[in-house]
mmCIF file of C-alpha atoms in Angstrom:
data_model
loop_
_atom_site.group_PDB
_atom_site.id
_atom_site.type_symbol
_atom_site.label_atom_id
_atom_site.label_comp_id
_atom_site.label_asym_id
_atom_site.label_seq_id
_atom_site.Cartn_x
_atom_site.Cartn_y
_atom_site.Cartn_z
ATOM 1 C CA MET F 1 72.776 4.981 -51.322
ATOM 2 C CA ALA F 2 72.184 5.316 -55.021
ATOM 3 C CA GLY F 3 69.913 2.240 -55.010
ATOM 4 C CA SER F 4 67.637 3.600 -52.318
ATOM 5 C CA ALA F 5 67.397 6.951 -54.066
ATOM 6 C CA ALA F 6 66.470 5.219 -57.300
ATOM 7 C CA SER F 7 63.666 3.246 -55.635
ATOM 8 C CA THR F 8 62.330 6.396 -54.001
ATOM 9 C CA VAL F 9 62.338 8.220 -57.316
ATOM 10 C CA ALA F 10 60.627 5.295 -59.013
ATOM 11 C CA ALA F 11 57.826 5.263 -56.443
ATOM 12 C CA ALA F 12 57.347 9.003 -56.759
ATOM 13 C CA ALA F 13 57.226 8.716 -60.496
ATOM 14 C CA THR F 14 54.622 5.999 -60.338
ATOM 15 C CA MET F 15 52.340 8.063 -58.093
ATOM 16 C CA ALA F 16 52.827 11.095 -60.284
ATOM 17 C CA ALA F 17 52.012 9.091 -63.398
ATOM 18 C CA PHE F 18 48.786 7.753 -61.755
ATOM 19 C CA SER F 19 47.720 11.239 -60.680
ATOM 20 C CA LEU F 20 48.474 12.775 -64.036
ATOM 21 C CA HIS F 21 46.629 9.970 -65.759
ATOM 22 C CA ARG F 22 43.459 10.685 -63.690
ATOM 23 C CA PHE F 23 43.871 14.404 -64.191
ATOM 24 C CA SER F 24 44.271 14.025 -67.931
ATOM 25 C CA LYS F 25 40.999 12.146 -68.136
ATOM 26 C CA LEU F 26 39.126 14.955 -66.407
ATOM 27 C CA THR F 27 40.721 17.779 -68.374
ATOM 28 C CA SER F 28 41.171 16.188 -71.773
ATOM 29 C CA SER F 29 38.030 17.819 -73.041
ATOM 30 C CA PHE F 30 39.344 21.292 -72.285
ATOM 31 C CA ARG F 31 42.941 21.342 -73.458
ATOM 32 C CA THR F 32 45.816 19.107 -74.504
ATOM 33 C CA LEU F 33 48.860 18.977 -72.286
ATOM 34 C CA PRO F 34 52.308 18.802 -73.903
ATOM 35 C CA ARG F 35 54.808 16.061 -73.237
ATOM 36 C CA LEU F 36 56.651 16.476 -69.947
ATOM 37 C CA THR F 37 60.178 15.409 -69.136
ATOM 38 C CA CYS F 38 61.309 14.941 -65.532
ATOM 39 C CA SER F 39 64.853 14.444 -64.408
ATOM 40 C CA LEU F 40 66.429 13.793 -61.011
ATOM 41 C CA SER F 41 70.038 14.455 -60.252
ATOM 42 C CA SER F 42 71.775 12.634 -57.418
ATOM 43 C CA SER F 43 74.214 14.244 -55.060
ATOM 44 C CA SER F 44 76.760 11.617 -56.051
ATOM 45 C CA SER F 45 78.690 12.666 -59.124
ATOM 46 C CA SER F 46 79.426 9.074 -60.055
ATOM 47 C CA SER F 47 75.792 8.136 -60.918
ATOM 48 C CA PRO F 48 74.178 9.609 -64.061
ATOM 49 C CA PRO F 49 70.939 11.627 -63.721
ATOM 50 C CA LEU F 50 67.630 9.694 -64.120
ATOM 51 C CA LYS F 51 65.173 10.910 -66.741
ATOM 52 C CA PHE F 52 61.442 10.072 -67.084
ATOM 53 C CA ASN F 53 59.292 10.770 -70.105
ATOM 54 C CA ILE F 54 55.614 11.276 -69.172
ATOM 55 C CA THR F 55 53.027 11.500 -71.930
ATOM 56 C CA PHE F 56 49.263 11.891 -71.849
ATOM 57 C CA ALA F 57 46.721 9.896 -73.796
ATOM 58 C CA PRO F 58 45.203 11.775 -76.704
ATOM 59 C CA PRO F 59 41.707 13.131 -76.001
ATOM 60 C CA LYS F 60 38.750 11.142 -77.264
ATOM 61 C CA PRO F 61 36.880 12.733 -80.142
ATOM 62 C CA LYS F 62 33.724 14.514 -79.190
ATOM 63 C CA THR F 63 30.503 12.928 -80.324
ATOM 64 C CA LYS F 64 27.453 14.797 -81.386
ATOM 65 C CA PRO F 65 24.663 14.748 -78.824
ATOM 66 C CA ASN F 66 22.030 12.140 -79.452
ATOM 67 C CA PRO F 67 18.458 13.463 -79.185
ATOM 68 C CA GLY F 68 17.452 10.175 -77.560
ATOM 69 C CA PRO F 69 18.221 9.114 -73.983
ATOM 70 C CA ARG F 70 21.919 8.724 -73.393
ATOM 71 C CA PRO F 71 23.096 5.328 -72.248
ATOM 72 C CA LYS F 72 24.247 5.174 -68.651
ATOM 73 C CA PRO F 73 28.008 4.673 -68.388
ATOM 74 C CA GLU F 74 28.983 1.444 -66.725
ATOM 75 C CA ASP F 75 32.748 1.861 -66.216
ATOM 76 C CA ASP F 76 35.490 4.412 -65.799
ATOM 77 C CA ASP F 77 35.870 5.113 -69.540
ATOM 78 C CA ALA F 78 32.200 5.830 -70.243
ATOM 79 C CA GLY F 79 32.765 9.476 -71.176
ATOM 80 C CA PRO F 80 34.515 12.689 -70.207
ATOM 81 C CA ASP F 81 31.349 14.322 -68.839
ATOM 82 C CA GLN F 82 30.934 11.788 -66.028
ATOM 83 C CA PHE F 83 32.274 12.897 -62.671
ATOM 84 C CA LEU F 84 34.154 10.016 -61.094
ATOM 85 C CA VAL F 85 34.137 9.623 -57.317
ATOM 86 C CA PRO F 86 36.851 7.406 -55.911
ATOM 87 C CA TRP F 87 35.814 4.867 -53.250
ATOM 88 C CA ILE F 88 38.358 3.511 -50.816
ATOM 89 C CA VAL F 89 37.085 0.076 -49.768
ATOM 90 C CA ARG F 90 38.626 -2.578 -47.590
ATOM 91 C CA GLY F 91 38.704 -5.793 -49.540
ATOM 92 C CA GLU F 92 38.176 -9.351 -48.376
ATOM 93 C CA ASP F 93 41.922 -9.709 -47.810
ATOM 94 C CA GLY F 94 41.827 -6.801 -45.348
ATOM 95 C CA ASN F 95 43.743 -4.349 -47.548
ATOM 96 C CA LEU F 96 42.431 -1.012 -48.750
ATOM 97 C CA LYS F 97 41.765 -0.615 -52.452
ATOM 98 C CA LEU F 98 40.571 2.165 -54.710
ATOM 99 C CA GLN F 99 37.487 1.659 -56.901
ATOM 100 C CA THR F 100 35.166 3.841 -58.920
ATOM 101 C CA GLN F 101 31.853 2.315 -57.785
ATOM 102 C CA PRO F 102 30.214 2.263 -54.333
ATOM 103 C CA PRO F 103 30.484 -0.947 -52.325
ATOM 104 C CA ALA F 104 27.820 -3.573 -52.931
ATOM 105 C CA GLU F 105 26.863 -3.596 -49.244
ATOM 106 C CA LEU F 106 26.050 0.134 -49.370
ATOM 107 C CA LEU F 107 23.913 -0.270 -52.477
ATOM 108 C CA ASN F 108 21.986 -3.157 -50.889
ATOM 109 C CA ALA F 109 21.391 -1.142 -47.695
ATOM 110 C CA ILE F 110 20.080 1.831 -49.673
ATOM 111 C CA ALA F 111 17.782 -0.388 -51.703
ATOM 112 C CA THR F 112 16.459 -2.091 -48.579
ATOM 113 C CA ALA F 113 15.792 1.246 -46.849
ATOM 114 C CA GLU F 114 13.896 2.574 -49.853
ATOM 115 C CA THR F 115 11.824 -0.604 -50.133
ATOM 116 C CA GLY F 116 10.966 -0.585 -46.403
ATOM 117 C CA SER F 117 9.875 3.035 -46.432
ATOM 118 C CA LYS F 118 7.640 2.360 -49.408
ATOM 119 C CA LYS F 119 6.021 -0.571 -47.616
ATOM 120 C CA LYS F 120 5.421 1.498 -44.488
ATOM 121 C CA LYS F 121 3.853 4.256 -46.502
ATOM 122 C CA THR F 122 1.674 1.725 -48.299
ATOM 123 C CA LYS F 123 0.499 0.159 -45.040
ATOM 124 C CA LYS F 124 -0.212 3.544 -43.549
ATOM 125 C CA SER F 125 -2.219 4.551 -46.552
ATOM 126 C CA GLU F 126 -4.202 1.298 -46.352
ATOM 127 C CA ARG F 127 -4.987 1.968 -42.696
ATOM 128 C CA GLU F 128 -6.103 5.471 -43.505
ATOM 129 C CA VAL F 129 -8.322 4.185 -46.279
ATOM 130 C CA LYS F 130 -9.926 1.591 -43.967
ATOM 131 C CA ALA F 131 -10.430 4.142 -41.211
ATOM 132 C CA ALA F 132 -12.016 6.571 -43.626
ATOM 133 C CA ALA F 133 -14.282 3.839 -44.986
ATOM 134 C CA ALA F 134 -15.315 2.790 -41.478
ATOM 135 C CA THR F 135 -16.035 6.392 -40.551
ATOM 136 C CA THR F 136 -18.240 6.905 -43.560
ATOM 137 C CA THR F 137 -20.057 3.563 -43.350
ATOM 138 C CA THR F 138 -20.570 3.453 -39.567
ATOM 139 C CA THR F 139 -23.476 5.586 -38.497
ATOM 140 C CA SER F 140 -24.676 6.128 -34.952
ATOM 141 C CA PRO F 141 -28.134 4.777 -34.164
ATOM 142 C CA PRO F 142 -30.848 7.397 -34.256
ATOM 143 C CA GLN F 143 -31.864 8.819 -30.919
ATOM 144 C CA ARG F 144 -35.562 8.438 -30.143
ATOM 145 C CA SER F 145 -37.585 10.182 -27.494
ATOM 146 C CA LYS F 146 -39.239 8.336 -24.627
ATOM 147 C CA ALA F 147 -42.651 8.862 -26.185
ATOM 148 C CA ALA F 148 -41.479 7.343 -29.479
ATOM 149 C CA ARG F 149 -39.936 4.317 -27.754
ATOM 150 C CA ARG F 150 -43.088 3.797 -25.678
ATOM 151 C CA PHE F 151 -45.261 4.002 -28.784
ATOM 152 C CA TYR F 152 -43.062 1.444 -30.548
ATOM 153 C CA ASN F 153 -43.082 -0.948 -27.602
ATOM 154 C CA GLU F 154 -46.855 -0.757 -27.229
ATOM 155 C CA ASN F 155 -47.771 -1.102 -30.921
ATOM 156 C CA PHE F 156 -44.975 -2.817 -32.864
ATOM 157 C CA ARG F 157 -42.698 -4.709 -30.523
ATOM 158 C CA ASP F 158 -43.422 -8.358 -29.826
ATOM 159 C CA SER F 159 -45.733 -8.313 -26.832
ATOM 160 C CA GLY F 160 -45.100 -11.941 -25.937
ATOM 161 C CA THR F 161 -43.752 -13.045 -22.567
ATOM 162 C CA ARG F 162 -41.039 -15.574 -21.816
ATOM 163 C CA LEU F 163 -42.411 -19.074 -21.577
ATOM 164 C CA SER F 164 -40.920 -19.760 -18.149
ATOM 165 C CA LYS F 165 -42.425 -16.563 -16.810
ATOM 166 C CA VAL F 166 -45.861 -17.431 -18.199
ATOM 167 C CA LEU F 167 -45.777 -20.852 -16.575
ATOM 168 C CA ALA F 168 -44.706 -19.424 -13.211
ATOM 169 C CA ALA F 169 -47.397 -16.725 -13.350
ATOM 170 C CA SER F 170 -50.014 -19.389 -14.110
ATOM 171 C CA GLY F 171 -49.128 -21.183 -10.905
ATOM 172 C CA VAL F 172 -47.423 -24.189 -12.479
ATOM 173 C CA ALA F 173 -44.300 -23.961 -10.312
ATOM 174 C CA SER F 174 -41.476 -21.602 -9.443
ATOM 175 C CA ARG F 175 -39.534 -19.954 -12.244
ATOM 176 C CA ARG F 176 -36.597 -22.310 -11.820
ATOM 177 C CA SER F 177 -38.819 -25.394 -11.675
ATOM 178 C CA CYS F 178 -40.609 -24.239 -14.818
ATOM 179 C CA GLU F 179 -37.297 -23.961 -16.622
ATOM 180 C CA GLU F 180 -36.474 -27.534 -15.599
ATOM 181 C CA LEU F 181 -39.824 -28.709 -16.986
ATOM 182 C CA ILE F 182 -39.056 -26.947 -20.269
ATOM 183 C CA PHE F 183 -35.574 -28.480 -20.506
ATOM 184 C CA GLU F 184 -37.019 -31.925 -19.845
ATOM 185 C CA GLY F 185 -39.343 -31.555 -22.849
ATOM 186 C CA LYS F 186 -42.580 -31.603 -20.837
ATOM 187 C CA VAL F 187 -43.874 -28.351 -22.345
ATOM 188 C CA THR F 188 -45.337 -28.001 -25.845
ATOM 189 C CA VAL F 189 -46.234 -24.809 -27.693
ATOM 190 C CA ASN F 190 -48.642 -25.082 -30.614
ATOM 191 C CA GLY F 191 -48.068 -28.835 -30.860
ATOM 192 C CA SER F 192 -44.257 -28.712 -30.820
ATOM 193 C CA VAL F 193 -41.977 -29.472 -27.893
ATOM 194 C CA CYS F 194 -40.232 -26.307 -26.708
ATOM 195 C CA ASN F 195 -36.890 -26.590 -24.923
ATOM 196 C CA THR F 196 -36.105 -22.859 -24.688
ATOM 197 C CA PRO F 197 -37.376 -20.968 -21.615
ATOM 198 C CA GLN F 198 -36.796 -17.629 -23.386
ATOM 199 C CA THR F 199 -39.341 -18.399 -26.113
ATOM 200 C CA ARG F 200 -41.871 -15.585 -26.435
ATOM 201 C CA VAL F 201 -45.458 -16.769 -26.141
ATOM 202 C CA ASP F 202 -48.902 -15.278 -25.707
ATOM 203 C CA PRO F 203 -51.229 -17.470 -23.641
ATOM 204 C CA ALA F 204 -54.258 -15.887 -25.295
ATOM 205 C CA LYS F 205 -53.079 -16.930 -28.784
ATOM 206 C CA ASP F 206 -50.686 -19.869 -28.293
ATOM 207 C CA VAL F 207 -51.737 -23.353 -27.222
ATOM 208 C CA ILE F 208 -49.489 -24.402 -24.326
ATOM 209 C CA TYR F 209 -49.481 -27.802 -22.645
ATOM 210 C CA VAL F 210 -47.615 -28.766 -19.483
ATOM 211 C CA ASN F 211 -47.416 -32.467 -18.640
ATOM 212 C CA GLY F 212 -50.439 -33.061 -20.884
ATOM 213 C CA SER F 213 -52.590 -30.366 -19.255
ATOM 214 C CA ARG F 214 -53.648 -27.300 -21.193
ATOM 215 C CA LEU F 215 -52.565 -23.965 -19.777
ATOM 216 C CA PRO F 216 -55.505 -21.552 -19.375
ATOM 217 C CA LYS F 217 -55.611 -18.680 -21.804
ATOM 218 C CA ARG F 218 -56.405 -16.172 -19.087
ATOM 219 C CA GLN F 219 -53.607 -15.185 -16.726
ATOM 220 C CA PRO F 220 -54.202 -14.242 -13.072
ATOM 221 C CA HIS F 221 -53.899 -10.575 -12.299
ATOM 222 C CA LYS F 222 -51.136 -9.294 -10.049
ATOM 223 C CA VAL F 223 -51.568 -9.799 -6.330
ATOM 224 C CA TYR F 224 -49.849 -7.694 -3.640
ATOM 225 C CA LEU F 225 -50.304 -8.607 0.029
ATOM 226 C CA ALA F 226 -48.765 -7.150 3.199
ATOM 227 C CA LEU F 227 -48.541 -9.810 5.899
ATOM 228 C CA ASN F 228 -47.672 -9.597 9.569
ATOM 229 C CA LYS F 229 -45.355 -12.581 9.912
ATOM 230 C CA PRO F 230 -45.511 -14.492 13.186
ATOM 231 C CA LYS F 231 -42.556 -16.112 14.874
ATOM 232 C CA GLY F 232 -41.719 -19.663 13.818
ATOM 233 C CA TYR F 233 -42.740 -19.347 10.134
ATOM 234 C CA ILE F 234 -40.243 -19.534 7.277
ATOM 235 C CA CYS F 235 -40.240 -17.564 4.033
ATOM 236 C CA SER F 236 -40.435 -20.537 1.690
ATOM 237 C CA SER F 237 -42.954 -21.317 -1.011
ATOM 238 C CA GLY F 238 -42.397 -25.062 -0.865
ATOM 239 C CA GLU F 239 -45.534 -27.172 -0.898
ATOM 240 C CA ASN F 240 -44.203 -29.527 1.768
ATOM 241 C CA GLU F 241 -43.468 -26.772 4.276
ATOM 242 C CA PRO F 242 -46.142 -26.880 7.008
ATOM 243 C CA LYS F 243 -45.265 -23.514 8.548
ATOM 244 C CA SER F 244 -44.474 -21.329 5.545
ATOM 245 C CA VAL F 245 -45.531 -17.712 5.240
ATOM 246 C CA VAL F 246 -47.441 -18.506 2.030
ATOM 247 C CA SER F 247 -49.590 -21.015 3.901
ATOM 248 C CA LEU F 248 -51.012 -18.097 5.884
ATOM 249 C CA CYS F 249 -52.667 -16.967 2.641
ATOM 250 C CA ASP F 250 -54.595 -20.199 2.080
ATOM 251 C CA GLU F 251 -57.943 -18.523 2.694
ATOM 252 C CA PHE F 252 -57.152 -15.982 0.015
ATOM 253 C CA LEU F 253 -56.278 -18.740 -2.475
ATOM 254 C CA LYS F 254 -59.318 -20.846 -1.611
ATOM 255 C CA SER F 255 -61.677 -17.968 -2.347
ATOM 256 C CA TRP F 256 -59.914 -17.210 -5.631
ATOM 257 C CA ASP F 257 -62.015 -19.482 -7.811
ATOM 258 C CA LYS F 258 -65.194 -18.063 -6.345
ATOM 259 C CA ASN F 259 -64.123 -14.443 -6.848
ATOM 260 C CA HIS F 260 -62.331 -14.985 -10.192
ATOM 261 C CA PRO F 261 -64.031 -17.789 -12.120
ATOM 262 C CA GLY F 262 -62.090 -19.154 -15.084
ATOM 263 C CA VAL F 263 -58.829 -17.567 -13.995
ATOM 264 C CA PRO F 264 -56.038 -19.850 -12.761
ATOM 265 C CA THR F 265 -54.980 -19.563 -9.149
ATOM 266 C CA PRO F 266 -51.871 -17.375 -8.766
ATOM 267 C CA ARG F 267 -48.672 -18.764 -7.356
ATOM 268 C CA LEU F 268 -47.612 -16.588 -4.413
ATOM 269 C CA PHE F 269 -44.138 -16.073 -2.989
ATOM 270 C CA THR F 270 -42.477 -13.704 -0.537
ATOM 271 C CA VAL F 271 -40.418 -10.651 -1.467
ATOM 272 C CA GLY F 272 -37.143 -11.158 0.351
ATOM 273 C CA ARG F 273 -36.863 -13.129 3.565
ATOM 274 C CA LEU F 274 -37.208 -12.818 7.315
ATOM 275 C CA ASP F 275 -35.525 -15.418 9.498
ATOM 276 C CA VAL F 276 -37.690 -17.809 11.459
ATOM 277 C CA ALA F 277 -37.386 -15.840 14.719
ATOM 278 C CA THR F 278 -38.103 -12.397 13.205
ATOM 279 C CA THR F 279 -41.651 -11.076 12.997
ATOM 280 C CA GLY F 280 -43.326 -8.173 11.249
ATOM 281 C CA LEU F 281 -43.888 -6.852 7.771
ATOM 282 C CA ILE F 282 -43.306 -9.012 4.705
ATOM 283 C CA ILE F 283 -44.721 -8.639 1.181
ATOM 284 C CA VAL F 284 -46.358 -11.574 -0.632
ATOM 285 C CA THR F 285 -47.001 -11.336 -4.372
ATOM 286 C CA ASN F 286 -47.029 -13.150 -7.719
ATOM 287 C CA ASP F 287 -45.298 -10.295 -9.605
ATOM 288 C CA GLY F 288 -41.688 -11.256 -10.266
ATOM 289 C CA ASP F 289 -40.675 -7.852 -11.613
ATOM 290 C CA PHE F 290 -42.042 -6.127 -8.521
ATOM 291 C CA ALA F 291 -40.241 -8.565 -6.240
ATOM 292 C CA GLN F 292 -36.973 -8.100 -8.122
ATOM 293 C CA LYS F 293 -37.078 -4.325 -7.866
ATOM 294 C CA LEU F 294 -38.100 -4.276 -4.208
ATOM 295 C CA SER F 295 -35.461 -6.761 -3.044
ATOM 296 C CA HIS F 296 -32.551 -5.653 -5.233
ATOM 297 C CA PRO F 297 -29.869 -3.598 -3.395
ATOM 298 C CA SER F 298 -29.892 -0.975 -6.144
ATOM 299 C CA SER F 299 -33.395 0.086 -5.084
ATOM 300 C CA ASN F 300 -31.829 1.413 -1.853
ATOM 301 C CA PHE F 301 -35.039 0.957 0.129
ATOM 302 C CA THR F 302 -34.650 1.492 3.870
ATOM 303 C CA LYS F 303 -36.020 -1.064 6.299
ATOM 304 C CA GLU F 304 -36.924 -0.215 9.887
ATOM 305 C CA TYR F 305 -36.683 -2.720 12.733
ATOM 306 C CA ILE F 306 -37.630 -2.634 16.404
ATOM 307 C CA ALA F 307 -35.141 -4.679 18.421
ATOM 308 C CA THR F 308 -35.961 -5.596 22.024
ATOM 309 C CA VAL F 309 -32.722 -6.345 23.897
ATOM 310 C CA GLU F 310 -31.794 -7.837 27.230
ATOM 311 C CA GLY F 311 -30.235 -5.575 29.842
ATOM 312 C CA SER F 312 -29.629 -1.850 29.883
ATOM 313 C CA VAL F 313 -28.509 0.103 26.848
ATOM 314 C CA HIS F 314 -25.885 2.801 27.293
ATOM 315 C CA LYS F 315 -24.316 5.376 25.019
ATOM 316 C CA LYS F 316 -21.357 3.137 24.230
ATOM 317 C CA HIS F 317 -23.735 0.512 22.837
ATOM 318 C CA LEU F 318 -25.368 3.038 20.526
ATOM 319 C CA ILE F 319 -21.957 4.236 19.328
ATOM 320 C CA ALA F 320 -20.828 0.656 18.671
ATOM 321 C CA ILE F 321 -23.965 -0.110 16.635
ATOM 322 C CA SER F 322 -23.690 3.129 14.637
ATOM 323 C CA GLU F 323 -20.081 2.316 13.706
ATOM 324 C CA GLY F 324 -21.303 -0.823 11.940
ATOM 325 C CA THR F 325 -19.828 -4.286 11.506
ATOM 326 C CA THR F 326 -18.446 -6.503 8.760
ATOM 327 C CA ILE F 327 -20.759 -9.141 7.251
ATOM 328 C CA ASP F 328 -19.515 -11.471 4.511
ATOM 329 C CA GLY F 329 -16.541 -9.202 3.877
ATOM 330 C CA VAL F 330 -18.686 -6.049 3.549
ATOM 331 C CA HIS F 331 -18.727 -3.335 6.198
ATOM 332 C CA CYS F 332 -22.366 -2.549 6.965
ATOM 333 C CA VAL F 333 -23.313 0.679 8.707
ATOM 334 C CA PRO F 334 -26.910 1.396 9.799
ATOM 335 C CA ASP F 335 -28.649 4.552 8.658
ATOM 336 C CA SER F 336 -29.812 5.415 12.156
ATOM 337 C CA VAL F 337 -29.913 3.979 15.682
ATOM 338 C CA GLU F 338 -32.264 5.278 18.380
ATOM 339 C CA LEU F 339 -33.093 4.202 21.920
ATOM 340 C CA LEU F 340 -36.867 4.199 22.367
ATOM 341 C CA PRO F 341 -38.557 5.075 25.676
ATOM 342 C CA ARG F 342 -39.639 2.120 27.738
ATOM 343 C CA LEU F 343 -43.245 1.018 27.704
ATOM 344 C CA PRO F 344 -45.062 0.522 31.010
ATOM 345 C CA ASP F 345 -45.705 -3.163 30.355
ATOM 346 C CA VAL F 346 -42.267 -3.915 28.821
ATOM 347 C CA GLN F 347 -39.253 -4.099 31.114
ATOM 348 C CA ARG F 348 -36.665 -4.538 28.334
ATOM 349 C CA SER F 349 -35.003 -1.772 26.290
ATOM 350 C CA ARG F 350 -36.060 -1.172 22.692
ATOM 351 C CA LEU F 351 -33.943 0.077 19.796
ATOM 352 C CA ARG F 352 -35.079 1.478 16.470
ATOM 353 C CA ILE F 353 -32.516 0.489 13.794
ATOM 354 C CA VAL F 354 -32.813 1.539 10.147
ATOM 355 C CA VAL F 355 -30.716 -0.253 7.505
ATOM 356 C CA HIS F 356 -30.642 -0.335 3.718
ATOM 357 C CA ASP F 357 -28.107 -3.043 2.832
ATOM 358 C CA GLY F 358 -30.415 -5.942 3.639
ATOM 359 C CA ARG F 359 -27.627 -8.391 4.505
ATOM 360 C CA LYS F 360 -28.503 -11.674 6.120
ATOM 361 C CA HIS F 361 -28.994 -11.224 9.890
ATOM 362 C CA GLU F 362 -27.634 -7.683 9.562
ATOM 363 C CA VAL F 363 -29.551 -6.191 12.501
ATOM 364 C CA ARG F 364 -28.777 -9.153 14.738
ATOM 365 C CA GLU F 365 -25.068 -8.895 13.921
ATOM 366 C CA LEU F 366 -25.014 -5.143 14.630
ATOM 367 C CA VAL F 367 -26.565 -5.643 18.073
ATOM 368 C CA LYS F 368 -24.391 -8.648 18.852
ATOM 369 C CA CYS F 369 -21.139 -6.798 18.007
ATOM 370 C CA ALA F 370 -22.195 -4.028 20.395
ATOM 371 C CA GLY F 371 -22.284 -6.512 23.261
ATOM 372 C CA LEU F 372 -26.069 -6.794 23.505
ATOM 373 C CA GLU F 373 -28.435 -9.743 23.180
ATOM 374 C CA ILE F 374 -31.644 -9.566 21.165
ATOM 375 C CA TYR F 375 -34.807 -10.816 22.817
ATOM 376 C CA SER F 376 -37.134 -10.150 19.838
ATOM 377 C CA LEU F 377 -36.884 -8.463 16.446
ATOM 378 C CA LYS F 378 -39.713 -7.025 14.372
ATOM 379 C CA ARG F 379 -39.723 -5.262 10.997
ATOM 380 C CA VAL F 380 -42.209 -2.393 10.869
ATOM 381 C CA ARG F 381 -41.423 -0.533 7.634
ATOM 382 C CA ILE F 382 -40.184 -1.078 4.056
ATOM 383 C CA GLY F 383 -39.505 2.079 2.084
ATOM 384 C CA GLY F 384 -42.465 4.395 2.606
ATOM 385 C CA PHE F 385 -44.934 1.688 3.653
ATOM 386 C CA LYS F 386 -45.443 0.967 7.354
ATOM 387 C CA LEU F 387 -47.000 -2.125 8.846
ATOM 388 C CA PRO F 388 -50.586 -1.217 9.836
ATOM 389 C CA SER F 389 -50.855 -1.047 13.593
ATOM 390 C CA ASP F 390 -54.237 -2.804 13.560
ATOM 391 C CA LEU F 391 -53.003 -5.765 11.473
ATOM 392 C CA GLY F 392 -52.938 -8.821 13.685
ATOM 393 C CA ILE F 393 -50.175 -11.401 13.750
ATOM 394 C CA GLY F 394 -50.550 -13.866 10.883
ATOM 395 C CA LYS F 395 -53.005 -11.596 9.045
ATOM 396 C CA TYR F 396 -52.616 -9.927 5.667
ATOM 397 C CA VAL F 397 -54.057 -6.997 3.744
ATOM 398 C CA GLU F 398 -54.121 -6.243 0.017
ATOM 399 C CA LEU F 399 -52.065 -3.267 -1.059
ATOM 400 C CA ASN F 400 -53.779 -0.494 -2.955
ATOM 401 C CA PRO F 401 -52.107 1.751 -5.571
ATOM 402 C CA GLU F 402 -51.206 4.298 -2.894
ATOM 403 C CA ASN F 403 -49.392 1.637 -0.884
ATOM 404 C CA LEU F 404 -47.572 0.448 -4.008
ATOM 405 C CA ASN F 405 -46.461 3.995 -4.765
ATOM 406 C CA ALA F 406 -45.015 4.175 -1.247
ATOM 407 C CA LEU F 407 -42.972 1.091 -2.193
ATOM 408 C CA GLY F 408 -41.779 2.747 -5.401
ATOM 409 C CA TRP F 409 -43.989 0.705 -7.731
ATOM 410 C CA LYS F 410 -46.549 1.949 -10.200
ATOM 411 C CA SER F 411 -49.214 -0.661 -10.884
#
């Protein structure tokens, strides 16, 4: 019993001595504590009382303040003015221990966080600087009026035309065939072989040779013909095609040299196509830009057809045609469908169908899906230009500026 009491007292004394030692360090600069004596009496009268003498370390002498920067304390005994914070850390052996400095892991984490935040701020500032520089250096292009752009294009811009386009307009061959001639090295410009179809040239100033033949300096003027296509002719400009639509204009081409001496014969082609069994209005020209605009779907030109069908036409047929059909994955709907009154000399029914999509065999597919059979099909109008009623089959007429305006083209 006495032994256990002694060990308990010894442990308590040790803890008290440690606490008083820490306390004396913090308060030594204020006052000096006297020597303390502790005693413990046991309930057993046979054992003598235990006595402990506890003393405090003398205070360190005060030093005069140094006007210079004070050195940073590195350990527990650096000075009385430092406030010590105890850190309870679990050591590598798994036991808790008391130390006066923060753990190394905590210091490393703090340092890493500070470094990362600095880097982020630096990157952000760099981005801001670049954005500000781009904003100040990048300027929007000046906006010019239509009159200013037109004046620039007419007086300062290169007025040359693409080489392939010049060759096609001179009647050498089609645009694609002219490009093949250029790629094959059969075209020279000012004595040098030119392999680029996009090269800008001026026939009046540049010397152009094709297969050893000099290209005339003068270019043929634009030709616009409206032709009443007969049945059995194809819309091809091939030279070996005996029944092509262009061959119907041979008289016009033969009289060209007589009416326009010194000017090369134009190369004509059709604007769009009509199948071999369809008759009516088709445009023949040598103006590629005009043909592109007239045949492109974005122009949204309406085309009117007269379809003569076998059998009787009822309301259900008209409804079926007006609902449209799908051609090449696109649902095509006509603009209008109308049953025309019968003519005295025609026993078959006639339909007026107006479309704007211009899909291949569109009108024939619309009538076929309605359960009807086409006997003949004729195109009578493109845009605002109608086929002249007095124009015979296989005949043509030159278009005047008023006709071209009806087709949406300003010559």
